[in-house]
Coordinates of C-alpha atoms in Angstrom, one line a residue:
Chain A
M141 CA -0.1 -0.2 0.0
A142 CA 2.6 2.1 0.5
I143 CA 4.4 2.3 -2.0
T144 CA 1.2 2.7 -4.0
I145 CA 0.8 6.1 -2.6
F146 CA 3.9 7.5 -2.4
A147 CA 3.9 6.3 -6.5
F148 CA 0.1 8.1 -6.1
V149 CA 1.5 11.0 -4.7
L150 CA 4.4 11.8 -7.1
L151 CA 2.6 11.1 -10.3
L152 CA -0.5 14.3 -8.4
Y153 CA 2.2 16.3 -8.1
V154 CA 3.5 15.7 -11.5
V155 CA 0.3 15.9 -12.7
V156 CA -0.9 19.3 -10.6
G157 CA 2.6 20.7 -12.5
A158 CA 2.0 20.1 -16.3
F159 CA -1.3 21.5 -16.0
I160 CA -0.3 24.6 -13.6
A161 CA 2.7 25.2 -16.6
R162 CA 0.2 26.6 -18.5
Y163 CA -0.8 29.7 -17.0
V164 CA 3.1 30.8 -16.0
K165 CA 3.1 32.8 -18.2
N166 CA 5.6 35.0 -17.3
S167 CA 8.1 35.7 -14.3
D168 CA 5.3 37.3 -12.3
D169 CA 2.7 34.3 -12.6
F170 CA 6.1 32.3 -11.5
Y171 CA 7.6 33.9 -8.7
T172 CA 4.3 35.2 -7.5
M173 CA 1.4 33.5 -8.9
G174 CA 1.4 37.4 -10.8
G175 CA -0.7 38.5 -7.6
R176 CA -3.6 36.0 -7.9
G177 CA -3.5 34.2 -4.4
S178 CA -7.5 33.9 -3.0
T179 CA -7.8 33.1 0.4
L180 CA -8.2 29.6 0.0
L181 CA -5.0 29.6 -1.8
I182 CA -3.0 31.3 0.7
V183 CA -4.2 29.5 4.0
G184 CA -3.6 26.5 2.6
T185 CA 0.1 27.2 1.6
L186 CA 1.0 29.2 4.3
A187 CA -0.7 25.9 6.6
A188 CA 0.9 23.6 4.5
T189 CA 4.2 24.6 4.7
Y190 CA 4.2 25.2 8.7
L191 CA 3.7 21.4 9.6
S192 CA 6.9 20.7 8.0
A193 CA 7.8 16.7 8.4
A194 CA 9.8 17.7 11.2
T195 CA 6.4 17.8 13.1
L196 CA 5.0 14.4 12.2
L197 CA 7.9 13.4 12.6
G198 CA 10.7 14.3 15.1
I199 CA 8.8 16.9 17.0
A200 CA 5.5 13.7 17.5
G201 CA 8.0 11.8 18.8
Q202 CA 9.5 14.3 21.3
S203 CA 6.4 14.4 22.5
Y204 CA 5.4 10.4 22.1
A205 CA 9.1 10.3 24.4
E206 CA 8.6 13.1 26.7
G207 CA 5.4 14.6 27.4
P208 CA 3.7 16.6 24.4
L209 CA 3.5 19.6 26.6
V210 CA 7.3 19.7 26.7
I211 CA 7.6 21.9 22.7
A212 CA 3.6 22.7 22.5
T213 CA 3.6 24.6 25.4
L214 CA 6.3 27.2 24.4
G215 CA 8.0 26.5 21.7
S216 CA 4.8 25.9 19.3
F217 CA 3.6 28.3 20.9
G218 CA 7.1 31.1 19.9
A219 CA 6.7 29.2 16.6
W220 CA 2.7 30.7 15.9
L221 CA 3.4 33.9 17.5
G222 CA 5.8 33.7 14.8
T223 CA 4.2 33.0 12.3
L224 CA 1.3 35.7 12.5
L225 CA 4.2 38.5 12.7
A226 CA 5.1 36.5 9.7
V227 CA 2.5 37.3 7.7
V228 CA 0.8 40.6 9.3
Y229 CA 3.7 42.1 10.0
V230 CA 7.1 41.3 7.2
G231 CA 5.2 39.7 4.8
R232 CA 2.4 42.2 4.7
K233 CA 4.9 45.5 4.1
M234 CA 7.0 43.3 1.7
K235 CA 3.9 42.5 -0.5
A236 CA 3.1 46.7 -0.1
L237 CA 6.8 47.2 -1.7
N238 CA 5.9 44.9 -4.3
C239 CA 8.6 43.0 -3.2
K240 CA 8.6 39.5 -4.9
T241 CA 11.4 37.6 -3.3
M242 CA 13.0 38.3 0.4
P243 CA 16.0 39.4 -0.5
D244 CA 14.2 41.8 -3.0
F245 CA 13.5 44.0 -0.1
F246 CA 17.0 44.4 1.2
D247 CA 18.0 45.4 -2.6
K248 CA 14.7 47.8 -2.5
R249 CA 16.1 49.3 0.8
F250 CA 19.3 50.1 0.2
N251 CA 20.4 49.4 -2.6
N252 CA 23.9 48.1 -2.0
K253 CA 25.6 45.2 -3.6
W254 CA 26.8 44.7 -0.6
V255 CA 24.0 44.6 1.9
S256 CA 22.6 42.3 -1.1
I257 CA 25.3 39.8 -1.4
I258 CA 25.1 38.9 2.1
A259 CA 21.4 39.2 2.6
I260 CA 21.3 36.0 -0.1
I261 CA 23.6 33.9 1.4
I262 CA 21.7 34.2 4.2
M263 CA 19.2 32.8 2.7
I264 CA 20.5 30.1 0.7
V265 CA 22.3 28.7 3.8
G266 CA 19.7 28.3 5.6
L267 CA 17.2 27.6 3.6
V268 CA 19.6 24.3 2.3
G269 CA 20.8 23.4 6.0
Y270 CA 17.2 23.4 7.0
G271 CA 15.5 21.9 4.2
V272 CA 17.7 19.1 3.0
I273 CA 17.8 18.1 6.5
Q274 CA 14.4 17.3 6.9
F275 CA 14.3 16.5 3.5
I276 CA 17.1 13.8 4.6
G277 CA 15.2 12.2 7.7
A278 CA 12.0 12.3 6.0
G279 CA 13.5 10.1 3.2
L280 CA 15.0 7.7 5.2
V281 CA 12.4 7.0 7.3
L282 CA 9.8 7.0 3.8
S283 CA 12.2 4.6 2.9
E284 CA 11.9 2.4 5.5
I285 CA 7.7 2.0 5.2
T286 CA 7.9 1.7 1.4
G287 CA 11.0 -0.6 1.0
I288 CA 12.4 2.1 -1.7
N289 CA 16.2 2.2 -2.1
F290 CA 16.4 5.9 0.0
Q291 CA 18.7 6.6 -2.9
L292 CA 16.0 5.8 -6.1
L293 CA 13.0 7.3 -3.7
I294 CA 15.3 10.7 -3.7
V295 CA 16.0 10.3 -7.4
L296 CA 12.1 10.3 -7.9
F297 CA 11.3 12.6 -5.3
T298 CA 14.3 15.3 -6.9
V299 CA 12.6 14.3 -10.6
A300 CA 8.3 15.0 -9.2
L301 CA 9.9 18.3 -7.9
I302 CA 11.5 19.6 -10.7
A303 CA 8.4 18.7 -12.9
F304 CA 6.0 20.9 -10.4
T305 CA 9.0 23.4 -9.5
A306 CA 10.5 24.2 -12.5
F307 CA 7.5 24.7 -14.8
G308 CA 5.1 26.3 -12.4
G309 CA 6.9 27.5 -9.7
M310 CA 5.1 29.7 -6.9
Y311 CA 2.2 28.5 -8.2
G312 CA 2.9 24.8 -8.9
V313 CA 3.7 25.2 -4.9
V314 CA 0.8 27.0 -4.2
V315 CA -1.9 24.7 -6.0
T316 CA 0.1 21.2 -4.4
D317 CA 0.7 22.7 -1.1
T318 CA -3.4 23.5 -0.9
I319 CA -4.0 20.4 -1.9
M320 CA -2.0 18.6 0.2
F321 CA -3.4 20.9 2.9
F322 CA -6.3 19.0 3.0
T323 CA -4.4 15.4 3.1
M324 CA -2.0 17.1 6.7
L325 CA -6.1 18.2 7.8
A326 CA -7.3 15.0 7.7
I327 CA -4.5 14.2 10.2
S328 CA -5.3 16.2 12.5
I329 CA -9.3 16.1 12.1
I330 CA -9.0 12.2 11.7
I331 CA -6.8 9.7 12.3
A332 CA -5.8 11.9 15.6
P333 CA -9.3 12.1 17.3
M334 CA -8.7 8.0 16.2
I335 CA -5.7 7.3 18.1
I336 CA -6.8 9.8 21.4
G337 CA -10.1 7.8 20.8
Q338 CA -8.5 4.5 20.9
A339 CA -6.0 6.0 24.1
G340 CA -9.0 7.3 25.8
F341 CA -8.6 10.9 27.7
E342 CA -8.2 9.0 31.4
Q343 CA -5.6 6.6 30.7
M344 CA -3.1 9.3 29.0
K345 CA -3.4 11.3 32.0
G346 CA -3.0 8.5 34.0
L347 CA 0.5 8.0 31.8
S348 CA 1.9 11.3 34.6
E349 CA 1.5 8.0 37.0
V350 CA 4.2 6.1 35.3
M351 CA 5.9 8.3 33.8
P352 CA 6.1 11.4 36.5
N353 CA 5.7 14.4 35.4
Y354 CA 4.7 12.9 31.7
W355 CA 2.2 16.3 31.7
T356 CA 4.2 19.2 32.7
I357 CA 6.2 21.4 30.8
G358 CA 9.9 20.4 31.8
G359 CA 8.1 16.5 31.1
T360 CA 9.8 13.5 31.6
E361 CA 13.4 14.5 30.7
E362 CA 12.2 17.3 33.6
R363 CA 13.6 20.0 31.3
S364 CA 14.0 23.8 33.1
I365 CA 11.7 26.4 32.0
G366 CA 14.4 28.6 31.5
W367 CA 15.3 26.0 28.5
S368 CA 11.7 26.8 27.2
V369 CA 11.7 30.1 27.6
S370 CA 14.2 29.9 25.4
Q371 CA 12.6 27.3 22.6
F372 CA 9.7 30.2 22.9
L373 CA 12.4 33.3 21.9
V374 CA 14.1 30.6 19.2
W375 CA 11.5 29.8 17.5
I376 CA 9.5 33.3 17.4
L377 CA 12.1 35.4 16.4
F378 CA 12.9 32.7 13.4
F379 CA 9.4 32.1 12.5
A380 CA 8.5 35.9 12.3
C381 CA 11.5 36.2 9.4
M382 CA 11.9 32.1 7.9
P383 CA 11.2 33.3 4.0
A384 CA 9.4 30.3 3.4
L385 CA 6.2 31.8 5.7
V386 CA 7.2 35.7 4.8
S387 CA 7.2 35.0 1.3
R388 CA 3.5 33.2 1.5
V389 CA 2.1 36.3 1.6
F390 CA 4.0 37.5 -2.1
P391 CA 1.0 36.1 -4.2
A392 CA -2.3 37.0 -2.3
K393 CA -5.0 39.3 -4.5
N394 CA -5.3 41.9 -2.0
D395 CA -4.8 43.0 2.0
F396 CA -7.4 41.2 2.2
V397 CA -6.2 37.7 2.0
I398 CA -3.8 38.9 3.6
L399 CA -5.7 39.5 6.9
K400 CA -7.9 37.0 6.6
T401 CA -5.1 34.2 6.6
A402 CA -3.6 36.3 9.4
I403 CA -6.0 34.8 11.1
I404 CA -7.6 31.1 9.9
G405 CA -4.4 30.6 8.4
V406 CA -3.1 31.2 12.0
F407 CA -5.5 29.2 13.8
F408 CA -4.5 26.0 11.4
A409 CA -1.2 26.0 13.2
P410 CA -1.9 25.4 16.4
F411 CA -5.1 23.0 15.3
M412 CA -2.7 21.1 13.2
Q413 CA 0.3 20.6 15.4
L414 CA -1.4 20.3 19.4
T415 CA -3.4 17.5 17.2
V416 CA -0.8 15.4 16.6
F417 CA 1.3 16.1 19.6
I418 CA -1.8 15.1 21.7
A419 CA -1.8 11.7 19.1
A420 CA 1.8 11.6 20.3
G421 CA 0.9 10.8 23.6
G422 CA -2.3 8.5 23.0
M423 CA 0.8 6.3 21.4
Q424 CA 2.7 6.1 24.6
V425 CA -0.6 4.5 25.6
L426 CA -1.9 2.8 23.0
E427 CA 2.2 1.2 22.1
P428 CA 4.4 2.6 25.0
N429 CA 8.0 1.3 23.4
I430 CA 8.0 2.6 19.6
T431 CA 11.6 3.2 18.6
P432 CA 13.1 5.3 17.2
T433 CA 10.2 7.6 18.4
D434 CA 10.6 9.5 15.5
N435 CA 7.9 6.4 14.1
A436 CA 5.7 7.5 17.0
M437 CA 2.3 8.6 14.1
I438 CA 3.2 6.4 11.6
V439 CA 3.3 3.5 14.0
G440 CA 0.0 5.2 14.5
F441 CA -1.8 5.5 11.2
M442 CA -0.3 1.8 9.6
E443 CA -1.9 -0.2 13.0
F444 CA -4.4 1.9 14.9
T445 CA -6.1 3.8 11.6
P446 CA -8.3 1.3 9.2
P447 CA -6.6 1.0 5.9
A448 CA -7.7 4.0 3.8
I449 CA -7.6 5.8 6.6
A450 CA -3.7 5.1 7.5
G451 CA -2.9 5.9 3.1
V452 CA -4.3 9.4 3.9
G453 CA -2.0 9.4 6.8
L454 CA 1.0 8.3 4.8
A455 CA 0.3 10.6 1.8
A456 CA -0.1 13.6 4.7
L457 CA 3.0 12.7 5.6
M458 CA 4.6 12.0 2.0
A459 CA 2.5 15.9 0.9
S460 CA 4.5 17.4 3.9
I461 CA 8.5 16.2 2.9
M462 CA 7.1 17.3 -0.9
S463 CA 5.5 20.8 0.7
T464 CA 9.2 21.3 3.4
A465 CA 11.4 20.9 0.0
S466 CA 9.3 22.2 -2.5
T467 CA 9.5 25.6 -0.6
L468 CA 13.2 24.6 -0.1
F469 CA 13.4 24.2 -3.9
V470 CA 11.1 27.7 -4.8
L471 CA 13.1 30.2 -2.6
V472 CA 16.6 28.5 -3.2
G473 CA 16.4 28.7 -6.5
F474 CA 14.8 32.4 -6.7
A475 CA 17.5 33.4 -5.1
L476 CA 19.9 32.1 -7.6
S477 CA 17.6 33.0 -10.2
R478 CA 15.9 36.6 -9.8
D479 CA 18.7 37.5 -7.2
L480 CA 20.9 36.5 -8.1
Y481 CA 21.9 36.4 -11.4
E482 CA 18.9 39.5 -12.6
R483 CA 19.5 41.7 -10.1
L484 CA 23.4 41.6 -9.0
F485 CA 25.2 40.8 -12.0
E486 CA 22.5 43.2 -13.4
K487 CA 21.4 41.2 -16.2
E488 CA 18.9 43.2 -18.6
L489 CA 15.9 40.0 -19.3
N490 CA 13.1 40.2 -21.4
E491 CA 9.9 38.2 -19.9
K492 CA 11.0 35.1 -21.9
Q493 CA 14.7 34.7 -21.2
S494 CA 13.1 36.4 -16.9
L495 CA 11.3 32.8 -17.3
S496 CA 14.1 30.4 -18.6
A497 CA 15.8 31.8 -16.0
A498 CA 13.6 31.2 -13.7
R499 CA 13.2 27.8 -14.4
I500 CA 17.1 26.7 -15.4
G501 CA 17.6 28.0 -11.1
Q502 CA 15.0 25.4 -10.2
L503 CA 17.1 22.8 -12.4
I504 CA 20.3 23.7 -10.6
V505 CA 18.3 23.6 -7.4
A506 CA 17.2 20.5 -7.9
I507 CA 20.5 18.7 -9.0
V508 CA 22.5 20.1 -6.4
I509 CA 20.0 19.9 -3.4
C510 CA 19.3 16.2 -4.4
A511 CA 23.7 15.4 -5.3
I512 CA 23.6 16.9 -1.2
A513 CA 20.9 14.3 0.1
L514 CA 22.8 11.2 -1.6
L515 CA 26.0 12.2 -0.7
R516 CA 25.1 13.5 3.1
P517 CA 28.6 15.1 3.5
S518 CA 28.8 15.8 7.5
A519 CA 28.9 19.3 6.3
I520 CA 25.6 19.8 5.7
Y521 CA 24.8 17.8 8.8
W522 CA 27.5 21.0 10.7
I523 CA 25.1 23.8 9.2
S524 CA 21.6 22.3 9.7
I525 CA 23.5 23.3 13.7
Y526 CA 23.2 27.0 12.9
A527 CA 20.5 26.4 9.3
G528 CA 17.7 27.9 11.4
S529 CA 18.5 30.1 13.4
I530 CA 20.7 32.6 11.3
F531 CA 17.4 33.9 9.8
A532 CA 16.8 35.1 13.6
V533 CA 20.3 36.5 14.2
G534 CA 21.3 37.3 10.7
W535 CA 18.2 39.0 9.1
L536 CA 15.4 40.3 11.4
P537 CA 17.0 42.9 13.8
T538 CA 18.0 44.1 9.8
I539 CA 14.5 44.1 9.1
V540 CA 12.5 45.3 12.0
A541 CA 15.5 48.4 11.8
S542 CA 14.5 48.8 7.5
F543 CA 10.9 48.8 8.5
E544 CA 10.9 51.6 11.6
W545 CA 14.6 53.4 11.7
K546 CA 15.2 56.4 9.9
K547 CA 18.8 56.0 10.8
M548 CA 18.8 52.5 9.5
N549 CA 21.5 52.1 6.6
S550 CA 23.7 50.1 4.3
K551 CA 26.7 49.4 7.0
A552 CA 24.5 48.6 10.0
A553 CA 22.7 46.5 7.4
S554 CA 26.1 44.6 6.7
T555 CA 27.6 44.3 9.7
S556 CA 24.4 43.7 12.0
M557 CA 24.0 40.6 9.9
I558 CA 27.3 39.0 10.3
A559 CA 27.8 40.5 13.1
G560 CA 24.4 38.3 13.8
V561 CA 25.7 35.3 12.7
A562 CA 29.9 35.3 13.0
S563 CA 28.6 35.6 17.0
F564 CA 25.8 33.0 16.8
I565 CA 28.5 29.8 14.9
I566 CA 31.7 31.2 17.3
F567 CA 30.2 31.3 20.5
G568 CA 27.7 27.7 19.5
E569 CA 31.3 26.2 18.5
L570 CA 32.7 27.5 21.8
I571 CA 29.5 25.7 23.7
R572 CA 30.0 22.4 21.7
A573 CA 33.8 22.2 22.6
G574 CA 33.6 23.0 26.4
I575 CA 35.1 25.9 26.1
M576 CA 32.2 28.6 27.2
T577 CA 29.3 27.5 29.5
L578 CA 25.6 29.8 29.4
P579 CA 23.0 30.0 32.7
T580 CA 20.5 27.8 32.1
G581 CA 18.0 29.1 30.3
V582 CA 20.4 31.2 28.6
D583 CA 21.9 30.3 25.3
E584 CA 23.9 31.5 21.5
L585 CA 20.8 32.0 19.9
M586 CA 19.8 35.3 22.9
L587 CA 23.7 36.1 23.4
A588 CA 24.2 36.3 19.3
L589 CA 21.1 38.3 18.7
F590 CA 22.3 40.3 21.3
V591 CA 25.8 41.2 19.3
S592 CA 23.4 41.6 16.2
V593 CA 20.9 44.4 17.3
A594 CA 24.2 46.2 19.3
T595 CA 26.5 46.2 16.3
L596 CA 22.9 47.4 14.1
I597 CA 23.0 50.3 16.6
V598 CA 26.0 51.0 17.4
S599 CA 27.3 51.1 14.0
A600 CA 24.0 52.6 12.4
L601 CA 24.8 55.9 15.2
V602 CA 28.2 56.3 14.0
T603 CA 27.5 56.0 10.3
K604 CA 25.2 58.1 8.3
P605 CA 22.4 56.6 5.3
T606 CA 22.4 57.5 2.2
T607 CA 20.0 60.0 0.5
Y608 CA 18.4 57.3 -1.2
E609 CA 18.0 55.9 2.1
L610 CA 16.3 58.2 3.3
N611 CA 14.2 58.7 0.5
Y612 CA 12.9 54.9 0.3
F613 CA 12.4 55.6 4.3
V614 CA 9.8 57.9 3.6
E615 CA 8.4 56.5 0.6
M616 CA 8.4 53.2 3.1
K617 CA 6.4 55.0 4.7
R618 CA 3.4 56.2 3.0
T619 CA 3.8 52.8 1.0
G620 CA 0.9 50.3 2.8
M621 CA -1.6 46.8 1.7
A622 CA -4.1 48.8 3.2
K623 CA -4.0 52.0 0.8
L624 CA -2.7 49.7 -2.3
T625 CA -6.1 47.3 -1.8
I626 CA -8.0 50.5 -1.4
Q627 CA -6.9 51.9 -4.4
E628 CA -7.4 49.1 -6.5
F629 CA -11.3 48.4 -4.3
L630 CA -12.5 52.0 -5.6
S631 CA -10.9 52.0 -9.0
Q632 CA -14.0 49.2 -9.5
P633 CA -17.1 50.2 -9.4
D634 CA -18.8 49.5 -6.6
G635 CA -15.8 49.6 -5.1
L636 CA -17.0 51.2 -2.1
Q637 CA -19.8 48.2 -1.1
K638 CA -16.8 45.9 -1.8
I639 CA -14.6 47.3 0.2
K640 CA -17.6 47.3 3.2
K641 CA -18.4 43.7 2.6
Q642 CA -15.1 42.2 3.0
Y643 CA -14.4 44.4 6.4
R644 CA -17.9 42.7 7.6
Q645 CA -16.2 39.4 6.4
L646 CA -13.1 39.9 8.4
I647 CA -14.7 40.8 11.6
T648 CA -17.3 37.9 11.2
I649 CA -14.0 35.5 10.8
S650 CA -12.5 36.9 13.8
V651 CA -14.8 36.0 16.4
L652 CA -16.4 32.7 14.6
F653 CA -12.4 31.6 14.8
T654 CA -11.9 33.0 18.4
F655 CA -14.9 31.4 18.9
I656 CA -13.8 27.3 16.9
S657 CA -10.8 27.8 19.1
V658 CA -12.2 28.6 22.5
V659 CA -14.1 25.5 21.9
V660 CA -11.1 23.1 20.5
W661 CA -8.8 23.3 22.7
G662 CA -11.5 24.6 25.7
Y663 CA -12.8 20.8 25.2
F664 CA -9.4 19.4 25.2
F665 CA -8.2 21.7 28.1
I666 CA -11.4 19.8 30.3
K667 CA -10.7 17.0 29.4
L668 CA -7.1 16.8 29.8
G669 CA -6.5 19.4 32.2
F670 CA -9.0 17.9 35.6
Chain B
M1113 CA -6.6 20.9 37.9
N1114 CA -3.5 21.2 35.9
V1115 CA -2.4 24.0 35.3
E1116 CA 0.6 23.7 33.0
V1117 CA -2.0 21.7 30.5
L1118 CA -4.4 25.1 31.1
I1119 CA -1.2 27.2 30.0
L1120 CA -1.1 25.2 26.9
F1121 CA -4.5 25.6 25.5
I1122 CA -4.7 29.2 26.9
N1123 CA -1.7 29.8 24.6
A1124 CA -3.4 28.0 21.9
T1125 CA -6.5 30.8 22.5
L1126 CA -4.5 33.4 23.1
V1127 CA -3.1 33.0 19.4
T1128 CA -6.6 33.5 17.8
V1129 CA -7.2 36.1 19.8
I1130 CA -5.0 38.0 19.0
S1131 CA -4.1 37.2 15.5
S1132 CA -8.3 38.4 15.7
I1133 CA -7.4 41.5 18.3
V1134 CA -4.6 42.7 15.0
V1135 CA -6.6 42.5 12.8
I1136 CA -9.3 44.1 14.2
V1137 CA -7.1 47.2 14.9
I1138 CA -5.8 47.5 11.2
L1139 CA -9.3 46.9 9.9
K1140 CA -10.5 50.1 12.5
K1141 CA -7.2 52.4 12.0
Q1142 CA -7.2 51.7 8.6
Y1143 CA -10.0 50.8 6.4
L1144 CA -12.9 52.5 9.0
P1145 CA -11.8 56.3 8.6
V1146 CA -11.8 55.7 4.9
I1147 CA -14.7 53.6 4.4
K1148 CA -17.1 56.4 6.4
E1149 CA -15.4 59.2 4.2
M1150 CA -16.4 57.8 1.6
E1151 CA -19.8 56.7 3.2
K1152 CA -19.2 61.3 3.5
K1153 CA -18.6 62.4 0.3
E1154 CA -21.4 59.8 -1.5
D1155 CA -24.4 61.5 1.4
E1156 CA -23.0 64.3 0.8
E1157 CA -23.0 63.9 -3.7
V1158 CA -26.5 63.1 -2.9
D1159 CA -27.6 66.0 -0.8
A1160 CA -26.2 68.4 -3.3
H1161 CA -27.8 66.2 -5.8
K1162 CA -31.6 66.1 -4.6
E1163 CA -30.5 70.0 -3.7
N1164 CA -30.5 70.2 -7.5
I1165 CA -33.2 68.2 -8.6
T1166 CA -35.3 70.3 -5.8
S1167 CA -34.0 73.5 -7.6
N1168 CA -34.8 73.1 -11.1
F1169 CA -38.3 72.5 -9.2

């Protein structure tokens, strides 16, 4: 069955990719689906991107072994809030500035090659280091389930990914993500309740008797509160500027779509994640000795749900791998073709050449990532230690200061990005070598963030912004998604009525999702909290 | 009552509450003044139109 589902999922991606290719007429379609993204598509792609293979495997495994509260209570809470910031603060502002990729923003804001080069390097290293490891890890698990040789599996994945990323670009990714979002949702609304139902809430609560601290934030490993707070900070800072999430806003049709996504998409982040973690707790009741613990949810699909539903679960797992990998392929490809080749090398390309460059970029990235996944060089494991967090220490202070501070300039941006990333790696290596120790609850990310912010402030105070930077700051402050959307709507017949209709819809959505949230989490609290 | 379980589900609920509040604040600050202004303009246009009709009589 596993092989059939694997083949079906891959085929679906290839078919959708081929179908979508017909709608990709120019580079705008390729990079941001021509700004045609509806609420359904943007919510779908955001939620699918959020639910990574790591959630279903590694973090679910940790929840199974140590208790569902360990990561979820503060670490995941940081990630949920970070997702909200990525959509409503960073993504919305960059979209208003007509950015098609995140490095576009650095280019527009500073018009300085060095800042752009540093930003692009951080983006490529961060994405490759973060994504390839997930791709490899999930590929190994999938290889075990399907019995397909790991190398062959990675090649098949890559071929399917090329089929829809090289032809469909962001359009292909958004559409396939949305299709797969519904498969992933099946885990939360069908599979997780089935597992929890079989385990029973009383038995799940009873785990505390055989596994002390199972239902505490510290978990069975008795982790300190400092560690949990540090997890919260890591995830909120990382997610707030993670390109995979921020770039999901760029294809949105207008501000109303972004604001609806900020409510609905962000609601699905805890909904899809927490149900999996609670079900992982249920698996501890049903099957206490799963090794490796990463397989907890897979054992749950295969042994505690009917075959058809198990198939949906496996498809969702594959979808999460594809979604993680496609984001990686597409964004690194964009960095190569648009940010590096077109903008930094100042290539004057017509629409057709630009589209070809984008597709060639995808092909190159796919081949390189496939080679890394197959060869698994030790360097990639070293990079992965730092990869995710370098966006927090490298990009976030610069992005926030660029949005909010008039004195922000290219020198401050480049020194802050370099100081943040370098100090993060140096502190990390010193700690790992045992040369440096930090008090409980303080980690290298917090120190590096402090270095990055301090460097930024000092550099900005001792240097001056250029006339271009000052002018762009003023222009940026004048530009906003609300203004652009109001202008767009008022240019249509009955524009004011349409704005009022969207306004009312948004108020209704706010109230409705707050109500759903209270009911869903209130139910779980009553069942597990008393 | 397990307070730590309560914190988990409060956090999960809080995310939606915060996103809703943020969106409502954006609507009230960035959209409502424009809507009111446009409505006022429309009303003034209607009034002016009515006045025109009355004066023609």
